[in-house]
CSV table of C-alpha atoms in Angstrom, one decimal:
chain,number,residue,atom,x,y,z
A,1443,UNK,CA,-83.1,-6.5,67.1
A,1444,UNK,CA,-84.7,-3.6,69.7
A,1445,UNK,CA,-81.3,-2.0,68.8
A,1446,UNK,CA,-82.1,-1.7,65.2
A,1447,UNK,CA,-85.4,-0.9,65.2
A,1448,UNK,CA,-84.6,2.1,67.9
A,1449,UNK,CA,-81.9,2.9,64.7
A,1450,UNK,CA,-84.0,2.5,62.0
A,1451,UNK,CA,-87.4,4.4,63.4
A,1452,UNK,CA,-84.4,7.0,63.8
A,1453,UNK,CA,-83.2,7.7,60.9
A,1454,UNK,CA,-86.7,7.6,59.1
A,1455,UNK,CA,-87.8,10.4,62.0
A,1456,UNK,CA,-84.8,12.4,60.7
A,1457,UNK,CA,-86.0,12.7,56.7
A,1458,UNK,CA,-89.8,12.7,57.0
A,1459,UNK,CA,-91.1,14.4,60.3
A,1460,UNK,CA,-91.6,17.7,59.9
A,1461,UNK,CA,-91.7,20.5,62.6
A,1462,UNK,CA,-95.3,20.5,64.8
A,1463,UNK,CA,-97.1,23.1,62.9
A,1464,UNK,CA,-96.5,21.6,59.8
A,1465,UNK,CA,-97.8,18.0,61.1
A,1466,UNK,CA,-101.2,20.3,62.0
A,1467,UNK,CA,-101.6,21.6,58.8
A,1468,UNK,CA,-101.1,18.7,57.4
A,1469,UNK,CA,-103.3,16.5,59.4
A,1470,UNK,CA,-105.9,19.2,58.4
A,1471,UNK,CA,-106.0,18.8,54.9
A,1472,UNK,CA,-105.7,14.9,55.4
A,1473,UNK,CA,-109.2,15.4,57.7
A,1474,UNK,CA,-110.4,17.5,54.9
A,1475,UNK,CA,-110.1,15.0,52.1
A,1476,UNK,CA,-111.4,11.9,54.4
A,1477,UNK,CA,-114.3,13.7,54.7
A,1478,UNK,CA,-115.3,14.4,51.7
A,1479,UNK,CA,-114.3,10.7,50.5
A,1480,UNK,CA,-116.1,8.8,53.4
A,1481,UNK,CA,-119.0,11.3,53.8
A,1482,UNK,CA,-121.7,12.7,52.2
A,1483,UNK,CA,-120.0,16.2,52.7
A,1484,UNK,CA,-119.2,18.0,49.9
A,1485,UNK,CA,-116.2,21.0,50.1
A,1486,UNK,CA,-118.0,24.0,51.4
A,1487,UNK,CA,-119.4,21.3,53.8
A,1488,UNK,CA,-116.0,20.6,55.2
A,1489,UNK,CA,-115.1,24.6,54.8
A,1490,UNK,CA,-118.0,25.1,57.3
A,1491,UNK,CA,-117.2,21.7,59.7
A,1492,UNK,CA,-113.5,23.1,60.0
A,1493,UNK,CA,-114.8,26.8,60.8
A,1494,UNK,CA,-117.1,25.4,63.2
A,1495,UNK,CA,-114.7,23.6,65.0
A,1496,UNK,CA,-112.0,26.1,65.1
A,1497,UNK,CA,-112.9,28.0,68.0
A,1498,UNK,CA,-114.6,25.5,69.9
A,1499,UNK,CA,-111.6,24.5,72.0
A,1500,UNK,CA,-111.1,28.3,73.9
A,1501,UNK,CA,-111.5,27.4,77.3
A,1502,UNK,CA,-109.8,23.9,77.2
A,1503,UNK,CA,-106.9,25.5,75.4
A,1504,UNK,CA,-106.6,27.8,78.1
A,1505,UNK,CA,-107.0,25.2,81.1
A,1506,UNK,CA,-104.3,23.3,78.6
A,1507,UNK,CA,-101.7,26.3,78.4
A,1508,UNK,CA,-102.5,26.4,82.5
A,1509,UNK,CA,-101.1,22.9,82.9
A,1510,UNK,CA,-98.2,23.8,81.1
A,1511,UNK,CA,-97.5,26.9,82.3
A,1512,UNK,CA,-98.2,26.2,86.1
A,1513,UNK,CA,-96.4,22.6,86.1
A,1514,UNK,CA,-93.6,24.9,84.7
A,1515,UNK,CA,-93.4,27.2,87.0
A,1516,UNK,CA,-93.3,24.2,89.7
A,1517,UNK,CA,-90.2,22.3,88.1
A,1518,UNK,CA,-88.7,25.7,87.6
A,1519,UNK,CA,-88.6,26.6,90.9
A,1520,UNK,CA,-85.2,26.6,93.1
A,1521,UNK,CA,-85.8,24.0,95.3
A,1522,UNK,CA,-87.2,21.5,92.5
A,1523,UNK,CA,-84.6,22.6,90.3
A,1524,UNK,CA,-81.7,21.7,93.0
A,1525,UNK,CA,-82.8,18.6,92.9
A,1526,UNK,CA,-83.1,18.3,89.5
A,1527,UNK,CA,-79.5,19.2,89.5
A,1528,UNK,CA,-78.6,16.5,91.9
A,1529,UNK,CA,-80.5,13.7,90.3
A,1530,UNK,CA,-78.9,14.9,86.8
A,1531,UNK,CA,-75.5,13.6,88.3
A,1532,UNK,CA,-76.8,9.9,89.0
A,1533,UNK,CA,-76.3,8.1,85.2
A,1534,UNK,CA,-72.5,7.2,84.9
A,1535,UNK,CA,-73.1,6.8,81.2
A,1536,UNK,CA,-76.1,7.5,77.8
A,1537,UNK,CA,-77.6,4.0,78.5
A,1538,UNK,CA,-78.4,4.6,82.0
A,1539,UNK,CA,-79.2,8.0,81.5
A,1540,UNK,CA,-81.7,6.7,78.7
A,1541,UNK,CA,-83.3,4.2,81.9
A,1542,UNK,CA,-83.2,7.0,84.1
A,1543,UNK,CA,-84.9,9.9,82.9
A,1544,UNK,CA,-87.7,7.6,80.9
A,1545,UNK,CA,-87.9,6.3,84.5
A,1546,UNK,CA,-88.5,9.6,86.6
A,1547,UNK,CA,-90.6,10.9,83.2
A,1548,UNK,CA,-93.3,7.5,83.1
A,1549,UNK,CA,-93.4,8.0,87.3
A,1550,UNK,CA,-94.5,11.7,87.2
A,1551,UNK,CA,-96.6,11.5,85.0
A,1552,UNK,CA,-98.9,9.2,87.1
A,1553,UNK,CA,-99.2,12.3,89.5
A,1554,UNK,CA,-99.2,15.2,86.4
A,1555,UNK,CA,-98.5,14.9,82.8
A,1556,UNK,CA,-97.5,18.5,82.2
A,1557,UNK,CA,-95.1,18.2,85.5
A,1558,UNK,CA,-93.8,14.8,83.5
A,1559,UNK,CA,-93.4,17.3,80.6
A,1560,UNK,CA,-91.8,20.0,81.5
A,1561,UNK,CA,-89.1,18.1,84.6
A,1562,UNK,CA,-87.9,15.4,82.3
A,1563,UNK,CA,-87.3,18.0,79.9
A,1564,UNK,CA,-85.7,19.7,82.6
A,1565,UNK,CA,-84.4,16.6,83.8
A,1566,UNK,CA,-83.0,15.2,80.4
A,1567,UNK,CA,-81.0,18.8,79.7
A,1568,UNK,CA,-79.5,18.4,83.1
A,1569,UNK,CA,-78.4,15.1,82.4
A,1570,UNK,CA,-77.0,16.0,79.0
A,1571,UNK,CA,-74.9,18.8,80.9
A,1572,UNK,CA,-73.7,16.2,83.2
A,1573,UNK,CA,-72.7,14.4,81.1
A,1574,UNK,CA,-71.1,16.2,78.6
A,1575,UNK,CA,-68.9,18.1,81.7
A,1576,UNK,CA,-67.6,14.6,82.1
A,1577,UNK,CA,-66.8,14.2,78.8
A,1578,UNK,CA,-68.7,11.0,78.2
A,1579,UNK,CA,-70.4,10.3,74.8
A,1580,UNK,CA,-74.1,10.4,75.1
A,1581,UNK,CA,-77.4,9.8,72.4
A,1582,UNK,CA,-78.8,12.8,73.4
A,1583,UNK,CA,-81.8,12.5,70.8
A,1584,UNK,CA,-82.7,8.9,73.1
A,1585,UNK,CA,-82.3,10.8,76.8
A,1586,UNK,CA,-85.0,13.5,75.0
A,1587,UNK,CA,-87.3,10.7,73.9
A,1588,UNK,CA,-86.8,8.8,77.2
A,1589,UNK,CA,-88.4,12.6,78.7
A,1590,UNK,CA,-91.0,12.1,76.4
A,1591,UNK,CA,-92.3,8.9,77.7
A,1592,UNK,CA,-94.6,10.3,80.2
A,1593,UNK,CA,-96.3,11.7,77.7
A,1594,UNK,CA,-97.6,7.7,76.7
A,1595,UNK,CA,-98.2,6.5,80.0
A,1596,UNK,CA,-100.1,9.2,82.1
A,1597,UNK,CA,-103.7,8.5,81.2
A,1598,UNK,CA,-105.0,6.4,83.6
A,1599,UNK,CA,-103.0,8.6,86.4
A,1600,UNK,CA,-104.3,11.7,88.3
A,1601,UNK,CA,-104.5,14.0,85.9
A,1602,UNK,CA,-106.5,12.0,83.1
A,1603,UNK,CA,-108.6,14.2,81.1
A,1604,UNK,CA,-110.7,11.3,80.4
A,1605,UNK,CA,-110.8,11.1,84.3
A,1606,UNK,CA,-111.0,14.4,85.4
A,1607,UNK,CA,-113.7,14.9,83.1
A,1608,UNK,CA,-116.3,12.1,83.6
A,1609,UNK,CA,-115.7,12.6,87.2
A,1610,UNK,CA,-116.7,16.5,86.9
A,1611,UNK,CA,-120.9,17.1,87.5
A,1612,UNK,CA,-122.8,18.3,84.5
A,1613,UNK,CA,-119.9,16.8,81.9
A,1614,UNK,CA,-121.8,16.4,78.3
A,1615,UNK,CA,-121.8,13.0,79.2
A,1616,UNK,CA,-123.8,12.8,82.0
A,1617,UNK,CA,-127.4,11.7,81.2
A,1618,UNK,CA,-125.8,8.8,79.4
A,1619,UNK,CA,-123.2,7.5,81.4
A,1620,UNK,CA,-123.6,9.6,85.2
A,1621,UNK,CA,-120.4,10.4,87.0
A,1622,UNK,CA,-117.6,8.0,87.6
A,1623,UNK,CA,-115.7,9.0,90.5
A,1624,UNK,CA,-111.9,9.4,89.3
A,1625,UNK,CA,-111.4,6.7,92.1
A,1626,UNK,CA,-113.1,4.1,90.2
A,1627,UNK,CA,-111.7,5.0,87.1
A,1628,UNK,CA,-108.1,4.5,88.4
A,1629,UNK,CA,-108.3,2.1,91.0
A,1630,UNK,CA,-109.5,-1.3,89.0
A,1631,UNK,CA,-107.5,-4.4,88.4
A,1632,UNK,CA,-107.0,-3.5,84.5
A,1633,UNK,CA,-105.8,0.6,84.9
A,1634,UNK,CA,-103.3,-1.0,88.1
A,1635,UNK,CA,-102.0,-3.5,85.8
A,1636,UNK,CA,-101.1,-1.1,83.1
A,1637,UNK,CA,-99.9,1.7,85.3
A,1638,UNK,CA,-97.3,-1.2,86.9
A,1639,UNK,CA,-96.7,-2.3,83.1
A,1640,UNK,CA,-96.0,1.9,82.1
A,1641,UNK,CA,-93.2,1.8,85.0
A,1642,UNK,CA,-91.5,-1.7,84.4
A,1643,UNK,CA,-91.2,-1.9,80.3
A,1644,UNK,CA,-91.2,1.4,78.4
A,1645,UNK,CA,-87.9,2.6,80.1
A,1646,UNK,CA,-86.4,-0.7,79.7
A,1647,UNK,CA,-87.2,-0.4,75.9
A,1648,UNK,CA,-85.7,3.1,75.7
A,1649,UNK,CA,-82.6,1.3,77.7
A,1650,UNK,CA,-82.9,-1.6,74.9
A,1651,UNK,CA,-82.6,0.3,71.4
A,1652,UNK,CA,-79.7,2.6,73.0
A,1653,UNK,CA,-77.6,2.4,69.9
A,1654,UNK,CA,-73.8,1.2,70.0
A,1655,UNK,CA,-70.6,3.7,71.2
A,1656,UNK,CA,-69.7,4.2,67.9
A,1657,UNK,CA,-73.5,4.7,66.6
A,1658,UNK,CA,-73.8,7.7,69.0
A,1659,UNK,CA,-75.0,11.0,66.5
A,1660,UNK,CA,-72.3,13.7,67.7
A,1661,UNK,CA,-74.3,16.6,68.9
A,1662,UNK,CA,-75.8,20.0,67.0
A,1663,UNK,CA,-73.6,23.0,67.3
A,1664,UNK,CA,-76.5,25.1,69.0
A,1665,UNK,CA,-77.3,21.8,71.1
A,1666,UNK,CA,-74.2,21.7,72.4
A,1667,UNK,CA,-74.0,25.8,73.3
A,1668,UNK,CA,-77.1,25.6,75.2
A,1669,UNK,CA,-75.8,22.6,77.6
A,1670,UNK,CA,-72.8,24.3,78.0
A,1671,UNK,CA,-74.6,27.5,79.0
A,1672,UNK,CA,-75.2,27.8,82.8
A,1673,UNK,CA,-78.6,27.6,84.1
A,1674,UNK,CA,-80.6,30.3,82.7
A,1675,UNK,CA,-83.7,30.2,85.1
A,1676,UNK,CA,-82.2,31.2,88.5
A,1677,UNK,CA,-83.5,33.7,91.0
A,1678,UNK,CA,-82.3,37.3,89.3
A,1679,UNK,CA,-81.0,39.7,92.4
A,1680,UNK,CA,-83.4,42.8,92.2
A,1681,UNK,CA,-83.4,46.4,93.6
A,1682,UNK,CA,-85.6,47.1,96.0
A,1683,UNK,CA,-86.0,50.3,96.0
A,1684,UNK,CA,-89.5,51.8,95.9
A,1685,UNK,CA,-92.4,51.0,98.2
A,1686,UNK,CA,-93.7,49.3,94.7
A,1687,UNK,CA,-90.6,46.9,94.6
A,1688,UNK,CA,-90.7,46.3,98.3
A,1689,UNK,CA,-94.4,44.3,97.4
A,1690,UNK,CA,-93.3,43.1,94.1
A,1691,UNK,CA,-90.3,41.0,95.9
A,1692,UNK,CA,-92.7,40.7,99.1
A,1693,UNK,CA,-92.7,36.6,100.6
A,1694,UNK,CA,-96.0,37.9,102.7
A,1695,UNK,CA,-98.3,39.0,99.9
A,1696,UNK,CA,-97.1,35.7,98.1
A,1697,UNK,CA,-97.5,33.2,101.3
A,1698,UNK,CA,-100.5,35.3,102.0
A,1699,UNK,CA,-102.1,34.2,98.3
A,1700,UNK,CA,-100.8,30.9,98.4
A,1701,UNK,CA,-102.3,30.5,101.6
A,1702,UNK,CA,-105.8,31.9,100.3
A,1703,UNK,CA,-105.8,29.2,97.2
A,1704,UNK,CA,-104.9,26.3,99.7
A,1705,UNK,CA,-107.6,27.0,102.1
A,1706,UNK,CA,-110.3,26.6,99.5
A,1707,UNK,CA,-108.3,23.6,98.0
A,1708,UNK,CA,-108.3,21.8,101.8
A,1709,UNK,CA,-112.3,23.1,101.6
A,1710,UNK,CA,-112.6,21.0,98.1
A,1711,UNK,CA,-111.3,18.1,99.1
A,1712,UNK,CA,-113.1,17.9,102.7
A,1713,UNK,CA,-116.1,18.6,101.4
A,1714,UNK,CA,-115.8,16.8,98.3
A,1715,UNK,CA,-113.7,13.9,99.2
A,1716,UNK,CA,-110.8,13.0,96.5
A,1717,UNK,CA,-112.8,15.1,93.2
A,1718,UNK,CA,-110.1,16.2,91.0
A,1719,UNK,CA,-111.0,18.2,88.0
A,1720,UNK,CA,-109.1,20.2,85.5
A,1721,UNK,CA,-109.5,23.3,87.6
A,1722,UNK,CA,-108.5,22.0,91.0
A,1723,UNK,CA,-105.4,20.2,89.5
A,1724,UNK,CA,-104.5,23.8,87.7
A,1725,UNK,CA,-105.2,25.4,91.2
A,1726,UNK,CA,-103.1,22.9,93.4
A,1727,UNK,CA,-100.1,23.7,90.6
A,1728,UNK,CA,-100.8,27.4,90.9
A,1729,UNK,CA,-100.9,28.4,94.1
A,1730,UNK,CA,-97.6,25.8,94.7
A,1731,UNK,CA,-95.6,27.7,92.1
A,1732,UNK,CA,-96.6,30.8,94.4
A,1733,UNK,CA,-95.7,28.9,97.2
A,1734,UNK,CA,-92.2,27.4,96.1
A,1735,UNK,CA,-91.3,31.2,94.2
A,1736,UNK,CA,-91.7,32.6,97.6
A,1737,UNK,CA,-92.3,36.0,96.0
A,1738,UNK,CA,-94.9,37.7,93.2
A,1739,UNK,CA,-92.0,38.7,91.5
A,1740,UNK,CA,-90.1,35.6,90.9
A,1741,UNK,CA,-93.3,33.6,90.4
A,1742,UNK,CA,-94.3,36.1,87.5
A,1743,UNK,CA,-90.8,36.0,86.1
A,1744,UNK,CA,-91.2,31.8,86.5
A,1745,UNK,CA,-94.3,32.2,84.4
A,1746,UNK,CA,-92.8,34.6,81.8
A,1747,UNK,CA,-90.3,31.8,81.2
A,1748,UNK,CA,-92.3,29.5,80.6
A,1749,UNK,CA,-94.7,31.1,78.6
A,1750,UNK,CA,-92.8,29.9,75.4
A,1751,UNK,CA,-93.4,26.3,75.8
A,1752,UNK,CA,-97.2,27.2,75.5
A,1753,UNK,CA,-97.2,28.8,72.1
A,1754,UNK,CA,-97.5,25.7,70.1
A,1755,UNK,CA,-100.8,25.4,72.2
A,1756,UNK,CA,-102.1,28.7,71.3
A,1757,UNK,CA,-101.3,28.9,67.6
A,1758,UNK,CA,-101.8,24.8,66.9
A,1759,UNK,CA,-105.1,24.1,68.8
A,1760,UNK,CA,-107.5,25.9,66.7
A,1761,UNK,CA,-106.3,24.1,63.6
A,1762,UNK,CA,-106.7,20.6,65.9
A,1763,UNK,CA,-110.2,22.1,66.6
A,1764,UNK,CA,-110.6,22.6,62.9
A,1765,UNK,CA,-109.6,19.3,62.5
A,1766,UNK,CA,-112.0,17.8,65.2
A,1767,UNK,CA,-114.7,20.3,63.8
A,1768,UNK,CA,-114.6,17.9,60.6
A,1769,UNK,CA,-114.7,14.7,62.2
A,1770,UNK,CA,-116.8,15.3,64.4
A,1771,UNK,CA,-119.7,17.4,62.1
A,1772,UNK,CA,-118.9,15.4,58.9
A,1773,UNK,CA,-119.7,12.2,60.7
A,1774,UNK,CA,-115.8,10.6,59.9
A,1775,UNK,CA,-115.9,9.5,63.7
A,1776,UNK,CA,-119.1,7.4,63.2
A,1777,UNK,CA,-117.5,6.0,59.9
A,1778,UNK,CA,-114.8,5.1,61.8
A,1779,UNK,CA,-116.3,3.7,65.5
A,1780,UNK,CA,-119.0,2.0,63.0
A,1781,UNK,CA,-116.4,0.0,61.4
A,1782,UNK,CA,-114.8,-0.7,65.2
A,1783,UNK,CA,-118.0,-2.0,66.0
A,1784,UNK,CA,-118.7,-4.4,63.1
A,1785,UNK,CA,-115.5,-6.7,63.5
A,1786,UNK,CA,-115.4,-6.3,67.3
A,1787,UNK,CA,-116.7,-8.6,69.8
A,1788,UNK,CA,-117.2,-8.7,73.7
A,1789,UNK,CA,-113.6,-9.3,74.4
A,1790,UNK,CA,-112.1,-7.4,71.8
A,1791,UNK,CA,-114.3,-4.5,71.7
A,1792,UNK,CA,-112.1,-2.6,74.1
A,1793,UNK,CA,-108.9,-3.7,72.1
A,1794,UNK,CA,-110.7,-1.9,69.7
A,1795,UNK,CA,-111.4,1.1,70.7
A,1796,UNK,CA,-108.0,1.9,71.6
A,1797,UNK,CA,-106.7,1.3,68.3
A,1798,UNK,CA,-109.6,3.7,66.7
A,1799,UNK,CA,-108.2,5.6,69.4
A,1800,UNK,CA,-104.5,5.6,68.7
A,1801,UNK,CA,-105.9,6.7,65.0
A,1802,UNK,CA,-108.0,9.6,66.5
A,1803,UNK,CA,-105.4,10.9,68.6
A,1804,UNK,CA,-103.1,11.8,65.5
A,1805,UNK,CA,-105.7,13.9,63.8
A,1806,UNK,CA,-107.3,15.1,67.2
A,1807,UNK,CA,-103.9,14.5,70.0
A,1808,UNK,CA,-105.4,16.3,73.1
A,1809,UNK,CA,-107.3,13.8,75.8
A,1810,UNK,CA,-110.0,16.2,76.6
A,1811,UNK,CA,-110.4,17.4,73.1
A,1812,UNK,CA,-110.4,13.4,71.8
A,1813,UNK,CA,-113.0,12.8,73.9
A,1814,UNK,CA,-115.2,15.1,72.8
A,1815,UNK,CA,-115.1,13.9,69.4
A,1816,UNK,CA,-115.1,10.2,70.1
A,1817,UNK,CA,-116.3,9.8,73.6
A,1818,UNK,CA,-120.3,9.8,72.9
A,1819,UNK,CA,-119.8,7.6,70.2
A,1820,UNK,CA,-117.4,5.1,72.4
A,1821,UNK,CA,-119.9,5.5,75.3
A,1822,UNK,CA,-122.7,4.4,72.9
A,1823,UNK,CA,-120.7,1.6,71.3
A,1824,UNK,CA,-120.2,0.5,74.6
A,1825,UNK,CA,-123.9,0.8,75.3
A,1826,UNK,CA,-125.1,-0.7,71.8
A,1827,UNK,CA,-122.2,-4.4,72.9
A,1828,UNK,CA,-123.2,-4.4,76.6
A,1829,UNK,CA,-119.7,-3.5,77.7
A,1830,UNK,CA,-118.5,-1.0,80.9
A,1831,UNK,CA,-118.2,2.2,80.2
A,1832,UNK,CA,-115.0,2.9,82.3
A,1833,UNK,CA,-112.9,0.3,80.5
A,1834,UNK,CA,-114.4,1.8,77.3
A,1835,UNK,CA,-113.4,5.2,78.5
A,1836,UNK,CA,-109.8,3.7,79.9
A,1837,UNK,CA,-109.1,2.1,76.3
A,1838,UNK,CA,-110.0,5.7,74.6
A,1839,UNK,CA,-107.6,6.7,77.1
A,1840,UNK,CA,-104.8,4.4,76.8
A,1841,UNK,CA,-105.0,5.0,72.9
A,1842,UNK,CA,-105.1,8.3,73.3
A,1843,UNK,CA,-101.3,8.4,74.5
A,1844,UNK,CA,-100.1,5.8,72.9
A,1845,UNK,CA,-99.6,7.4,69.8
A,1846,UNK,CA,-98.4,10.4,71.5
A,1847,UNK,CA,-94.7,8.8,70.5
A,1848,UNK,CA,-95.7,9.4,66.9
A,1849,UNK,CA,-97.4,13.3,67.4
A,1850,UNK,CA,-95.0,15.3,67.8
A,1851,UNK,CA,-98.1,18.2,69.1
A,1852,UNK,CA,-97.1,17.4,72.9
A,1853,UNK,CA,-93.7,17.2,72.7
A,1854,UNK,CA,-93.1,21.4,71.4
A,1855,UNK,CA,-92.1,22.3,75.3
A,1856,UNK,CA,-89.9,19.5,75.0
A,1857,UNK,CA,-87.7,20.8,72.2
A,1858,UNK,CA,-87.9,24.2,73.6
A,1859,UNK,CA,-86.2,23.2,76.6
A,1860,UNK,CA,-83.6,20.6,75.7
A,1861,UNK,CA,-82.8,22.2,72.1
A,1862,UNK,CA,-83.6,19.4,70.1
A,1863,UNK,CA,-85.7,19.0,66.5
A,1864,UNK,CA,-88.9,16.8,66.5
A,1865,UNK,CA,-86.8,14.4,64.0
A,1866,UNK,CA,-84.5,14.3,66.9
A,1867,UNK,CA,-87.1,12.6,69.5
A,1868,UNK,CA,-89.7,10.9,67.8
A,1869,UNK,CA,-88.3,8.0,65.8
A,1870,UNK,CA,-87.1,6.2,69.4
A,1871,UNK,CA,-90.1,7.5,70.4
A,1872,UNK,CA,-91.7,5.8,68.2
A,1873,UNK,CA,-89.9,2.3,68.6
A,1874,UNK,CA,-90.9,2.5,72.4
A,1875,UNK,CA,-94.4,2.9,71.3
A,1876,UNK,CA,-94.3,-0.3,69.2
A,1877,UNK,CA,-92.8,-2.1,71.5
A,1878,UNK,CA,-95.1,-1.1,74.5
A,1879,UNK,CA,-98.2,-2.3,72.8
A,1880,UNK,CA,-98.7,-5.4,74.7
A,1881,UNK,CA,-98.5,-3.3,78.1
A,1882,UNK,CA,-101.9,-2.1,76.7
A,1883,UNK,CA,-103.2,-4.6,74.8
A,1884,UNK,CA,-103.2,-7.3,77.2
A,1885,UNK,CA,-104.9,-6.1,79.9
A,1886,UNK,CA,-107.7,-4.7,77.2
A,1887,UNK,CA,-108.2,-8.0,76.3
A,1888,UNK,CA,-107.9,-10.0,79.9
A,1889,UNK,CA,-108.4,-7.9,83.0
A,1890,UNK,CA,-111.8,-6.2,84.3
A,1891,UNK,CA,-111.9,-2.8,85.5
């Protein structure tokens, strides 16, 4: 049964999902026409929401590409990427390949979801190069899903935007709700719960759909090329020549920066106690790179590199901000959290709001961005049923991700790195998200926070 729905979510991924930019567009003229259906706003209405919108998301997008870039640069250096290389070489065959990288990929992203990103993409590769020198027959499609699964389960972890940003003084939030330390937020019967429930079940469902030997899609012609090319990201000898190359390729100016950014970071946190924000997360992963690089030279050549796997962020989040620019100005999101409210109760309120979440996300799929559109009306739905606001804000969270498995926004540095299509990944994808429902729902309905 898990087999054939793994096969059948599949094969309808292959002939209807579209590449990422496409999916944007799309979603936008989907926003467009909601809006004008559900609301009292009339065309030129929505023209002006959308406009409005568009650019609203600057300085996110930026701390955004940051995560990306800098957890790049992290996974990309030597000494992560040896043993990357010497992990790659554990799975003796797809299935436990499949169990393994959706394994390392759920645990990481507890700690960072861009890390999670970009190392089991890095990861996943590796593995399909392993495997493929031993001439073993592998879904490779599966092993690039099973990469993607951090990408569901990192929300209630350390770098929750959710978190990070109800935790930060002088968030938009603040008057209504306070600050909620990102210690509460995380550490609470319910967000333990699912965080165990992340690690135990969706890599054994990406192990369960793992489609029979002779099921096994043979791989691309460009796939295969790129895991039979040797490791493209390795230190590049350099000629020193010139005073100017002698600092470019110096380890003292580096250490000496990295040294400057973890001073003030050890001044955060012993003045501050554990506060993690957007900022402080992009700084611990910055000055690290730095740190790991060893030099200004192979750090900026680290961030070069990774550059690519950030343009889908730069050319695709104004047109999500367009798309939250309608939702949120056209009043869709009240349409939509009213009709939450009126067939919730107590104990299903929460259940709720992460399934108006998991509907938000596709039209809206960034944490920090999602929030903004739906957190003040969650936080006064909350208000308005008597319920907590950090369970509300968890089961934004949670739905937030969920359907992560079906947006294929997130997973563009993904592709990048492994090779493969959208239609590739996100039809097991999805048939993980399916089955990982209950890991959320459950604890929604049953456990406090």
């Amino acid at each position: 049964m898990f087999r054939k729905l793994g096969q059948s979510m599949a094969a309808w991924s292959f002939k209807y999902i579209p590449d990422p930019s496409i999916f944007a567009v799309l979603l936008t003229f989907i926003a467009f026409g909601l809006g004008m259906a559900l609301t009292p706003s009339g065309p030129m209405d929505m023209v002006l929401h959308w406009y409005k919108g568009f650019w609203e998301l600057l300085t996110f997008s930026m701390q955004m590409a940051l995560m990306v870039i800098t957890a790049s640069t992290v996974a990309n250096a030597p000494a992560i990427k040896k043993g990357i290389s010497a992990l790659a070489s554990i799975p003796k065959n797809s299935k436990q390949a499949v169990y393994f990288v959706a394994l390392v990929s759920v645990a990481v992203s507890i700690v960072h979801w861009g890390l999670s990103l970009v190392l089991g993409a890095l990861l996943a590769r590796e593995v399909g190069r392993s495997l493929k020198k031993r001439n073993l027959t592998f879904e490779y499609g599966l092993i690039g899903a099973a990469a993607y699964l951090g990408q569901m389960t990192w929300h209630g972890g350390l770098s929750a935007s959710v978190g990070l940003l109800i935790a930060t003084p002088g968030h938009f939030l603040e008057k209504q709700i306070g600050i909620i330390p990102i210690a509460d937020y995380m550490i609470n019967p319910m967000n333990i719960a699912v965080t165990i429930g992340v690690l135990v079940f969706p890599p054994l469902f990406a192990w369960m759909i793992h489609p029979k030997d002779d099921e096994i899609k043979l791989l691309e012609p460009d796939v295969a090329a790129l895991l039979d090319r040797t490791d493209e990201g390795a230190h590049r000898a350099r000629q020193v020549v010139t005073v100017g190359d002698k600092m470019n390729n110096s380890k003292i100016i580096a250490l000496l920066l990295a040294a400057l950014g973890f001073t003030y970071i050890y001044y955060h946190f012993s003045t501050k106690g554990f506060n993690l924000d957007l900022n402080i997360v992009n700084a611990i992963f910055f000055f690290a790179g730095i740190a790991l690089h060893g030099t200004m030279a192979d750090y900026v050549q680290a961030v070069k590199d990774a550059t690519p796997g950030v343009s889908g962020v730069i050319f695709q989040f104004p047109l999500y901000a367009g798309i939250m620019g309608m939702v949120r100005y056209s009043g869709l999101v009240d349409v939509f959290s009213a009709a939450i409210v009126s067939i919730s109760t107590l104990n299903t309120f929460y259940l709720w709001t992460f399934i108006s979440s998991s509907v938000v996300n596709l039209f809206v799929p960034s944490g920090g961005g999602q929030w903004a559109v739906q957190g003040p009306v969650a936080m006064k739905s909350a208000e308005m049923m008597g319920a907590s606001y950090i369970k509300s804000a968890l089961a934004v969270a949670y739905g937030n991700t969920w359907t992560n498995m079906l947006q294929p926004f997130w997973a563009i540095a993904l592709l990048g790195i492994t090779g493969l299509k959208a239609r590739d990944v996100i039809g097991y994808a999805t048939a993980v998200m399916i089955l990982s429902f209950l890991v959320f729902a459950i604890p929604l309905l049953f456990l406090p926070v």
